[in-house]
Amino acid sequence: MIKIKNTPFNQEKMASLLTKETELIVDYLVSRYNEKVTLRDIKRAFPNIESMDRLIDELVSFDLLTRSKRTYSFAGNIVTKDVQDEVIDKVTQYLSKKESEIFSVMNDELAKIDFNNRQLVVLYQLFSDGVFEKDSIYPETEFSKRCLSLPTRYTEVSGKKDRFFTMATREPYYAHNLSDYFNFLSLNRDDLPEEFLKTRRKIGDVNSLYFMNYCERKLRRLEKGKVISTIKPDIFMEVLYNMKYCLVEDEQYSFNIVRIKDTCLSSLTKIQEQLVNEINLVNFDEEEKKFMVNVLFFQWLVSQNLIDPTQTCHGVL
């Protein structure tokens, strides 16, 4: 399971990541990560992959593979099951030891935020500034499946006045939000999820600036409490509803986005830093360690019913 670094959308890299050939090559190199693997080895392992030289050069240019002295390896982090287990154990022990103290502090701080908005505020604070230098591979475990399915990837699209963001999954797959729609539209593929294809059939390759300027006006009206009826057909509003930027009740649209103000959960930051400092992993990427710690802390907050994981993941700045 691959976790891509949270950098601006790279159309060519994403197209490559979605191919079976890239998946096979990456898996092969990860399985031999402590060996010297040559291009000849890769060709011998996958004789049916055409234009292997070109593909390998592309993967090197995308910083997915490294080439050194004619040998190749996966360029990112490999988060082994042993590493996952060690982080889980240490975070669990720390939270168990200080459970009542942490619960009390976090409960007091989160009480200042509307319960329906808490998840987005916590996700934004824990993950929005996570800029990763490397892609990462997680061998499939129960933890990695949960970890990479959580909405921890920050993605953003701008209107004239506001920036609309969504916390989405981190795997290199489409997530149903405006930013991903316009990014994946550039790939011009028919093998993407049905929700993407439905939106494309509805609005096609509409200019993103035109779409966002129109929708921003509508969303600002909803935020102010003004009425927009569902009776009059509006395919743009229908897309916003399908992506859960708004809700429908009594044939009227309503705002379903959290406006992030100057909310800073200082206790959240303090506890997260303490958790990171509790864990010493020799020769392991600090950013990746922090990501796993944040995931486990987020899951703990959910388990304590301090936040609701079913609430909206759309925000506006």
PDB file of C-alpha atoms in Angstrom, residues 45 85 109 119 153 164 167 172 217 223 237 271 286 314:
ATOM      1  CA  ALA A  45      11.282 -10.423 -13.425  1.00  0.00           C
ATOM      2  CA  ASP A  85       3.804  -2.439  15.798  1.00  0.00           C
ATOM      3  CA  GLU A 109     -10.571  22.287  24.943  1.00  0.00           C
ATOM      4  CA  GLN A 119     -13.401  16.278  13.417  1.00  0.00           C
ATOM      5  CA  ARG A 153      -4.551  14.339   3.035  1.00  0.00           C
ATOM      6  CA  PHE A 164     -12.074  25.419  -0.016  1.00  0.00           C
ATOM      7  CA  MET A 167      -9.257  16.237   4.159  1.00  0.00           C
ATOM      8  CA  PRO A 172      -2.989   7.549  -4.706  1.00  0.00           C
ATOM      9  CA  ARG A 217     -21.226  32.704  -4.701  1.00  0.00           C
ATOM     10  CA  GLU A 223     -23.314  30.257   4.783  1.00  0.00           C
ATOM     11  CA  MET A 237     -25.427  22.709  -7.021  1.00  0.00           C
ATOM     12  CA  ILE A 271       0.148  16.074  23.544  1.00  0.00           C
ATOM     13  CA  GLU A 286      10.763  11.639  11.430  1.00  0.00           C
ATOM     14  CA  HIS A 314     -14.900  19.981   3.981  1.00  0.00           C
TER      15      HIS A 314
END
